[in-house]
mmCIF file of C-alpha atoms and ligand atoms in Angstrom:
data_model
loop_
_atom_site.group_PDB
_atom_site.id
_atom_site.type_symbol
_atom_site.label_atom_id
_atom_site.label_comp_id
_atom_site.label_asym_id
_atom_site.label_seq_id
_atom_site.Cartn_x
_atom_site.Cartn_y
_atom_site.Cartn_z
ATOM 1 C CA MET A 180 -19.489 -72.373 55.871
ATOM 2 C CA LYS A 181 -18.430 -75.332 58.017
ATOM 3 C CA ILE A 182 -21.071 -77.975 58.604
ATOM 4 C CA VAL A 183 -21.040 -80.916 61.006
ATOM 5 C CA ILE A 184 -23.649 -83.608 60.486
ATOM 6 C CA LEU A 185 -24.459 -86.407 62.934
ATOM 7 C CA THR A 186 -26.543 -89.284 61.659
ATOM 8 C CA GLY A 187 -28.262 -92.119 63.509
ATOM 9 C CA ALA A 188 -30.325 -95.183 62.728
ATOM 10 C CA GLY A 189 -33.191 -93.049 61.375
ATOM 11 C CA ILE A 190 -31.274 -92.107 58.221
ATOM 12 C CA SER A 191 -31.094 -95.782 57.246
ATOM 13 C CA ALA A 192 -34.692 -96.591 58.248
ATOM 14 C CA GLU A 193 -36.097 -95.916 54.774
ATOM 15 C CA SER A 194 -33.438 -98.241 53.352
ATOM 16 C CA GLY A 195 -34.957 -101.022 55.437
ATOM 17 C CA VAL A 196 -32.455 -101.137 58.311
ATOM 18 C CA PRO A 197 -34.534 -101.228 61.509
ATOM 19 C CA THR A 198 -33.850 -98.516 64.100
ATOM 20 C CA PHE A 199 -32.814 -99.585 67.598
ATOM 21 C CA ARG A 200 -35.510 -98.191 69.784
ATOM 22 C CA ALA A 201 -38.550 -98.863 67.603
ATOM 23 C CA SER A 202 -40.805 -101.752 68.581
ATOM 24 C CA ASP A 203 -39.416 -103.721 65.619
ATOM 25 C CA GLY A 204 -35.892 -102.866 66.852
ATOM 26 C CA LEU A 205 -32.880 -104.966 66.003
ATOM 27 C CA TRP A 206 -32.376 -106.089 69.539
ATOM 28 C CA GLU A 207 -35.753 -107.720 69.868
ATOM 29 C CA GLY A 208 -35.201 -111.095 71.431
ATOM 30 C CA HIS A 209 -31.808 -110.036 72.759
ATOM 31 C CA ARG A 210 -31.064 -107.954 75.775
ATOM 32 C CA VAL A 211 -28.608 -105.133 75.043
ATOM 33 C CA GLU A 212 -26.238 -106.579 77.650
ATOM 34 C CA GLU A 213 -26.113 -109.867 75.735
ATOM 35 C CA VAL A 214 -25.084 -108.525 72.345
ATOM 36 C CA ALA A 215 -23.717 -105.023 72.855
ATOM 37 C CA THR A 216 -21.343 -105.127 75.789
ATOM 38 C CA PRO A 217 -17.814 -106.546 76.178
ATOM 39 C CA GLU A 218 -19.122 -108.637 79.096
ATOM 40 C CA GLY A 219 -21.837 -110.163 76.898
ATOM 41 C CA PHE A 220 -19.181 -111.118 74.338
ATOM 42 C CA GLU A 221 -17.021 -112.687 77.022
ATOM 43 C CA ARG A 222 -19.970 -114.712 78.311
ATOM 44 C CA ASN A 223 -21.258 -115.933 74.942
ATOM 45 C CA PRO A 224 -19.050 -115.017 71.965
ATOM 46 C CA GLY A 225 -20.873 -117.449 69.651
ATOM 47 C CA LEU A 226 -24.209 -115.714 70.170
ATOM 48 C CA VAL A 227 -22.653 -112.281 69.624
ATOM 49 C CA HIS A 228 -20.930 -113.462 66.422
ATOM 50 C CA ASP A 229 -24.239 -114.870 65.140
ATOM 51 C CA PHE A 230 -26.006 -111.598 65.884
ATOM 52 C CA TYR A 231 -23.486 -109.442 64.004
ATOM 53 C CA ASN A 232 -23.025 -112.021 61.220
ATOM 54 C CA MET A 233 -26.750 -111.674 60.582
ATOM 55 C CA ARG A 234 -26.610 -107.893 60.577
ATOM 56 C CA ARG A 235 -23.551 -107.925 58.271
ATOM 57 C CA ALA A 236 -25.333 -110.278 55.867
ATOM 58 C CA GLN A 237 -28.398 -107.987 55.860
ATOM 59 C CA LEU A 238 -26.286 -105.187 54.380
ATOM 60 C CA SER A 239 -26.342 -106.860 50.988
ATOM 61 C CA HIS A 240 -30.151 -106.598 50.966
ATOM 62 C CA VAL A 241 -30.364 -102.848 51.563
ATOM 63 C CA GLU A 242 -29.494 -99.829 49.438
ATOM 64 C CA PRO A 243 -28.691 -96.211 50.264
ATOM 65 C CA ASN A 244 -31.675 -93.866 50.108
ATOM 66 C CA PRO A 245 -31.962 -90.248 48.875
ATOM 67 C CA ALA A 246 -30.798 -88.913 52.265
ATOM 68 C CA HIS A 247 -27.453 -90.746 52.049
ATOM 69 C CA ARG A 248 -27.030 -89.589 48.449
ATOM 70 C CA ALA A 249 -27.860 -85.976 49.276
ATOM 71 C CA LEU A 250 -25.125 -85.889 51.942
ATOM 72 C CA ALA A 251 -22.651 -87.261 49.391
ATOM 73 C CA ARG A 252 -23.698 -84.470 47.020
ATOM 74 C CA LEU A 253 -23.117 -81.926 49.777
ATOM 75 C CA GLU A 254 -19.599 -83.320 50.324
ATOM 76 C CA GLU A 255 -18.923 -83.099 46.578
ATOM 77 C CA HIS A 256 -19.660 -79.385 46.746
ATOM 78 C CA ILE A 257 -18.179 -78.271 50.055
ATOM 79 C CA GLY A 258 -15.466 -80.934 50.522
ATOM 80 C CA GLU A 259 -13.619 -80.674 53.806
ATOM 81 C CA ASN A 260 -16.024 -78.056 55.107
ATOM 82 C CA LEU A 261 -18.306 -80.984 55.815
ATOM 83 C CA THR A 262 -17.655 -83.350 58.703
ATOM 84 C CA LEU A 263 -19.985 -86.347 58.528
ATOM 85 C CA ILE A 264 -20.230 -88.340 61.739
ATOM 86 C CA THR A 265 -22.397 -91.429 61.952
ATOM 87 C CA GLN A 266 -23.427 -93.640 64.834
ATOM 88 C CA ASN A 267 -24.461 -96.244 62.292
ATOM 89 C CA VAL A 268 -22.413 -99.356 61.694
ATOM 90 C CA ASP A 269 -23.827 -99.931 58.200
ATOM 91 C CA ASP A 270 -21.998 -98.782 55.054
ATOM 92 C CA LEU A 271 -24.867 -96.895 53.421
ATOM 93 C CA HIS A 272 -23.171 -93.486 53.589
ATOM 94 C CA GLU A 273 -20.169 -94.874 51.702
ATOM 95 C CA ARG A 274 -22.357 -96.683 49.184
ATOM 96 C CA GLY A 275 -24.345 -93.465 48.753
ATOM 97 C CA GLY A 276 -21.103 -91.782 47.661
ATOM 98 C CA SER A 277 -19.696 -90.184 50.828
ATOM 99 C CA LYS A 278 -15.912 -90.376 50.929
ATOM 100 C CA ARG A 279 -15.105 -89.272 54.470
ATOM 101 C CA VAL A 280 -17.332 -90.760 57.174
ATOM 102 C CA LEU A 281 -16.441 -90.901 60.845
ATOM 103 C CA HIS A 282 -17.978 -94.128 62.141
ATOM 104 C CA MET A 283 -17.889 -93.230 65.814
ATOM 105 C CA HIS A 284 -19.544 -96.511 66.870
ATOM 106 C CA GLY A 285 -17.430 -98.687 64.564
ATOM 107 C CA SER A 286 -18.454 -100.682 61.523
ATOM 108 C CA LEU A 287 -19.996 -104.042 60.687
ATOM 109 C CA LEU A 288 -17.418 -104.397 57.932
ATOM 110 C CA SER A 289 -14.480 -104.195 60.290
ATOM 111 C CA ALA A 290 -12.967 -106.634 62.783
ATOM 112 C CA LEU A 291 -10.935 -105.901 65.897
ATOM 113 C CA CYS A 292 -8.376 -108.379 67.201
ATOM 114 C CA ASN A 293 -8.576 -108.768 70.968
ATOM 115 C CA SER A 294 -5.011 -110.081 70.957
ATOM 116 C CA CYS A 295 -3.009 -107.475 68.999
ATOM 117 C CA GLY A 296 -5.556 -104.641 68.815
ATOM 118 C CA GLU A 297 -5.415 -104.319 65.000
ATOM 119 C CA ARG A 298 -8.584 -103.321 63.141
ATOM 120 C CA PHE A 299 -9.109 -104.673 59.639
ATOM 121 C CA ARG A 300 -11.763 -105.025 56.948
ATOM 122 C CA TRP A 301 -14.048 -108.035 57.433
ATOM 123 C CA LEU A 302 -16.776 -108.908 54.940
ATOM 124 C CA GLY A 303 -17.797 -112.503 55.707
ATOM 125 C CA LYS A 304 -18.815 -114.433 58.786
ATOM 126 C CA MET A 305 -16.843 -114.120 61.996
ATOM 127 C CA SER A 306 -16.502 -117.139 64.278
ATOM 128 C CA LEU A 307 -14.565 -118.670 67.121
ATOM 129 C CA THR A 308 -12.117 -120.079 64.578
ATOM 130 C CA SER A 309 -11.464 -116.831 62.667
ATOM 131 C CA LYS A 310 -7.787 -115.927 62.400
ATOM 132 C CA CYS A 311 -6.213 -112.491 62.792
ATOM 133 C CA PRO A 312 -4.265 -111.656 59.593
ATOM 134 C CA PHE A 313 -1.781 -109.631 61.670
ATOM 135 C CA CYS A 314 -0.852 -111.681 64.770
ATOM 136 C CA LYS A 315 -2.412 -114.963 63.559
ATOM 137 C CA ALA A 316 -4.300 -115.438 66.834
ATOM 138 C CA ILE A 317 -7.290 -117.720 66.424
ATOM 139 C CA GLY A 318 -10.736 -117.012 67.846
ATOM 140 C CA LEU A 319 -9.827 -113.642 69.293
ATOM 141 C CA GLU A 320 -11.511 -111.455 66.738
ATOM 142 C CA ARG A 321 -14.593 -109.471 67.593
ATOM 143 C CA PRO A 322 -16.868 -107.178 65.613
ATOM 144 C CA ASP A 323 -15.321 -103.696 65.481
ATOM 145 C CA ILE A 324 -18.392 -102.188 67.102
ATOM 146 C CA VAL A 325 -18.245 -99.748 70.000
ATOM 147 C CA TRP A 326 -20.292 -101.469 72.682
ATOM 148 C CA PHE A 327 -21.851 -99.918 75.758
ATOM 149 C CA GLY A 328 -19.154 -98.938 78.217
ATOM 150 C CA GLU A 329 -16.512 -98.549 75.476
ATOM 151 C CA MET A 330 -14.945 -95.368 74.119
ATOM 152 C CA PRO A 331 -16.313 -94.162 70.751
ATOM 153 C CA TYR A 332 -13.844 -93.519 67.932
ATOM 154 C CA TYR A 333 -12.655 -90.141 66.570
ATOM 155 C CA LEU A 334 -13.693 -88.105 69.631
ATOM 156 C CA GLY A 335 -10.762 -85.678 69.296
ATOM 157 C CA GLU A 336 -11.475 -84.994 65.644
ATOM 158 C CA ILE A 337 -15.195 -84.673 66.343
ATOM 159 C CA GLU A 338 -14.724 -82.198 69.172
ATOM 160 C CA ALA A 339 -12.438 -80.030 67.026
ATOM 161 C CA ALA A 340 -15.034 -79.997 64.225
ATOM 162 C CA LEU A 341 -17.888 -79.165 66.626
ATOM 163 C CA ILE A 342 -15.996 -76.255 68.149
ATOM 164 C CA ASP A 343 -15.247 -74.836 64.715
ATOM 165 C CA CYS A 344 -18.546 -75.356 62.867
ATOM 166 C CA ASP A 345 -21.169 -72.833 61.743
ATOM 167 C CA VAL A 346 -23.999 -75.329 61.421
ATOM 168 C CA PHE A 347 -24.657 -78.589 63.259
ATOM 169 C CA VAL A 348 -27.320 -80.952 61.931
ATOM 170 C CA SER A 349 -28.566 -84.072 63.694
ATOM 171 C CA ILE A 350 -30.438 -86.529 61.482
ATOM 172 C CA GLY A 351 -32.434 -89.559 62.600
ATOM 173 C CA THR A 352 -31.051 -90.071 66.064
ATOM 174 C CA SER A 353 -33.043 -90.353 69.282
ATOM 175 C CA GLY A 354 -30.387 -88.467 71.253
ATOM 176 C CA MET A 355 -30.452 -91.077 73.993
ATOM 177 C CA VAL A 356 -26.850 -92.229 73.854
ATOM 178 C CA ASN A 357 -23.895 -90.149 74.985
ATOM 179 C CA PRO A 358 -21.527 -88.673 73.994
ATOM 180 C CA ALA A 359 -23.314 -88.174 70.621
ATOM 181 C CA ALA A 360 -26.377 -86.782 72.383
ATOM 182 C CA SER A 361 -24.308 -83.911 73.797
ATOM 183 C CA PHE A 362 -22.777 -82.775 70.483
ATOM 184 C CA VAL A 363 -25.628 -80.299 69.935
ATOM 185 C CA GLN A 364 -24.784 -78.468 73.158
ATOM 186 C CA ILE A 365 -21.082 -78.233 72.300
ATOM 187 C CA ALA A 366 -21.875 -76.843 68.851
ATOM 188 C CA HIS A 367 -24.488 -74.424 70.240
ATOM 189 C CA ASN A 368 -22.149 -73.176 72.984
ATOM 190 C CA CYS A 369 -19.528 -72.509 70.315
ATOM 191 C CA GLY A 370 -21.930 -70.378 68.282
ATOM 192 C CA ALA A 371 -23.280 -72.805 65.663
ATOM 193 C CA HIS A 372 -26.816 -72.821 64.304
ATOM 194 C CA THR A 373 -28.334 -76.192 65.242
ATOM 195 C CA ILE A 374 -30.913 -78.188 63.276
ATOM 196 C CA GLU A 375 -32.670 -81.471 64.041
ATOM 197 C CA ILE A 376 -34.214 -83.559 61.246
ATOM 198 C CA ASN A 377 -36.518 -86.284 62.572
ATOM 199 C CA PRO A 378 -40.141 -87.316 61.947
ATOM 200 C CA TYR A 379 -40.823 -87.140 65.691
ATOM 201 C CA PRO A 380 -39.672 -84.733 68.413
ATOM 202 C CA THR A 381 -36.820 -86.291 70.401
ATOM 203 C CA GLN A 382 -35.989 -85.819 74.064
ATOM 204 C CA ASN A 383 -33.161 -83.557 72.861
ATOM 205 C CA ALA A 384 -35.429 -81.374 70.683
ATOM 206 C CA HIS A 385 -35.308 -78.350 73.000
ATOM 207 C CA HIS A 386 -31.535 -78.042 72.490
ATOM 208 C CA PHE A 387 -31.937 -77.319 68.774
ATOM 209 C CA ALA A 388 -32.593 -73.867 67.305
ATOM 210 C CA GLU A 389 -34.457 -75.320 64.318
ATOM 211 C CA GLN A 390 -36.605 -78.410 63.834
ATOM 212 C CA ILE A 391 -37.310 -80.014 60.488
ATOM 213 C CA GLN A 392 -39.999 -82.571 61.082
ATOM 214 C CA GLY A 393 -40.228 -85.391 58.557
ATOM 215 C CA PRO A 394 -38.477 -88.457 57.196
ATOM 216 C CA ALA A 395 -34.827 -88.143 56.222
ATOM 217 C CA GLY A 396 -35.443 -89.479 52.705
ATOM 218 C CA SER A 397 -37.333 -86.359 51.692
ATOM 219 C CA GLU A 398 -36.195 -83.728 54.239
ATOM 220 C CA VAL A 399 -32.431 -84.198 53.882
ATOM 221 C CA PRO A 400 -32.351 -83.731 50.069
ATOM 222 C CA ARG A 401 -34.568 -80.646 50.481
ATOM 223 C CA TRP A 402 -32.297 -79.183 53.168
ATOM 224 C CA VAL A 403 -29.148 -79.907 51.109
ATOM 225 C CA GLU A 404 -30.667 -78.065 48.138
ATOM 226 C CA THR A 405 -31.241 -74.972 50.303
ATOM 227 C CA VAL A 406 -27.614 -75.073 51.467
ATOM 228 C CA LEU A 407 -26.262 -75.493 47.932
ATOM 229 C CA ALA A 408 -28.464 -72.672 46.666
ATOM 230 C CA LYS A 409 -26.679 -70.315 49.106
ATOM 231 C CA GLU A 410 -23.166 -71.515 48.204
HETATM 232 N N1 APR B 762 -36.034 -90.379 59.005
HETATM 233 C C1 APR B 762 -35.387 -89.773 60.044
HETATM 234 N N2 APR B 762 -35.435 -90.212 61.296
HETATM 235 C C2 APR B 762 -36.142 -91.325 61.542
HETATM 236 C C3 APR B 762 -36.837 -92.021 60.520
HETATM 237 C C4 APR B 762 -36.755 -91.501 59.200
HETATM 238 N N3 APR B 762 -37.379 -92.083 58.175
HETATM 239 N N4 APR B 762 -37.450 -93.099 61.097
HETATM 240 C C5 APR B 762 -37.157 -93.066 62.400
HETATM 241 N N5 APR B 762 -36.367 -91.995 62.697
HETATM 242 C C6 APR B 762 -35.824 -91.560 63.971
HETATM 243 C C7 APR B 762 -36.625 -91.960 65.208
HETATM 244 O O1 APR B 762 -37.662 -90.994 65.445
HETATM 245 C C8 APR B 762 -35.563 -91.937 66.295
HETATM 246 O O2 APR B 762 -35.468 -90.648 66.879
HETATM 247 O O3 APR B 762 -34.587 -92.202 64.148
HETATM 248 C C9 APR B 762 -34.265 -92.247 65.528
HETATM 249 C C10 APR B 762 -33.654 -93.601 65.807
HETATM 250 O O4 APR B 762 -33.266 -93.665 67.144
HETATM 251 P P1 APR B 762 -32.499 -94.928 67.754
HETATM 252 O O5 APR B 762 -33.180 -96.163 67.314
HETATM 253 O O6 APR B 762 -32.363 -94.683 69.214
HETATM 254 O O7 APR B 762 -31.076 -94.909 67.034
HETATM 255 P P2 APR B 762 -29.794 -94.011 67.317
HETATM 256 O O8 APR B 762 -30.168 -92.689 67.867
HETATM 257 O O9 APR B 762 -28.970 -94.051 66.090
HETATM 258 O O10 APR B 762 -29.068 -94.865 68.456
HETATM 259 C C11 APR B 762 -27.841 -94.396 68.927
HETATM 260 O O11 APR B 762 -27.527 -96.236 70.397
HETATM 261 O O12 APR B 762 -28.127 -98.364 70.428
HETATM 262 C C12 APR B 762 -27.042 -97.553 70.386
HETATM 263 O O13 APR B 762 -24.893 -97.710 69.435
HETATM 264 C C13 APR B 762 -26.266 -97.754 69.117
HETATM 265 O O14 APR B 762 -25.572 -96.143 67.454
HETATM 266 C C14 APR B 762 -26.642 -96.539 68.286
HETATM 267 C C15 APR B 762 -26.941 -95.504 69.343
#
């Protein structure tokens, strides 16, 4: 059985990473255009660096929760029959044990050089004096985050997996941002069973064949156990 899983901010909520669209959302105090668009970065790179430096530093204060670990356990058992796609830029799937994670919206732990286009691991602070280890350009690095108006990563690989899967599961995402929001329809049109795991009904809920209502930390491990019991 081939399974595609899409995760969003909700899977990291119980680890203490705030979701985007909750009232305590990460962007409070900042308009999306300021910190999550290429134009915002061009206008005020220092502010954008500060914003992502803070989020990167927060990663050391959070831990994966049982939902991340359950998905790693699923991968251990079904290997390449699982495609795990995340919209999250944190590293909690990896720290929970997942080996192959498609970070379609990029990663806080990666930098992108605006001069040579290389992407590379970045763990510390990023600033206007940071230097690209490849082309040596100074001050041209940016967080390797897919901002609004930019093309998400891995779309070819994702589409191939969606077309070919038997089950598609969406966990902890509001379904308000495309193209991720449309993955359920692609999978459904290609014959997959579709499941949404979320404590609240989303605006996309009607596209799913099955709803599991509840927090990821308890519902994902339970769902993984049912899958493994059938294997
Ligand atoms: N378990 C599961 N889901 C939860 C939990 C939980 N404990 N707590 C909250 N949620 C759900 C919310 O009900 C909501 O549907 O998580 C979802 C979070 O939605 P958003 O904050 O909109 O996050 P996400 O869908 O990941 O955003 C998508 O938008 O802002 C851009 O690029 C950014 O990757 C992000 C994308």
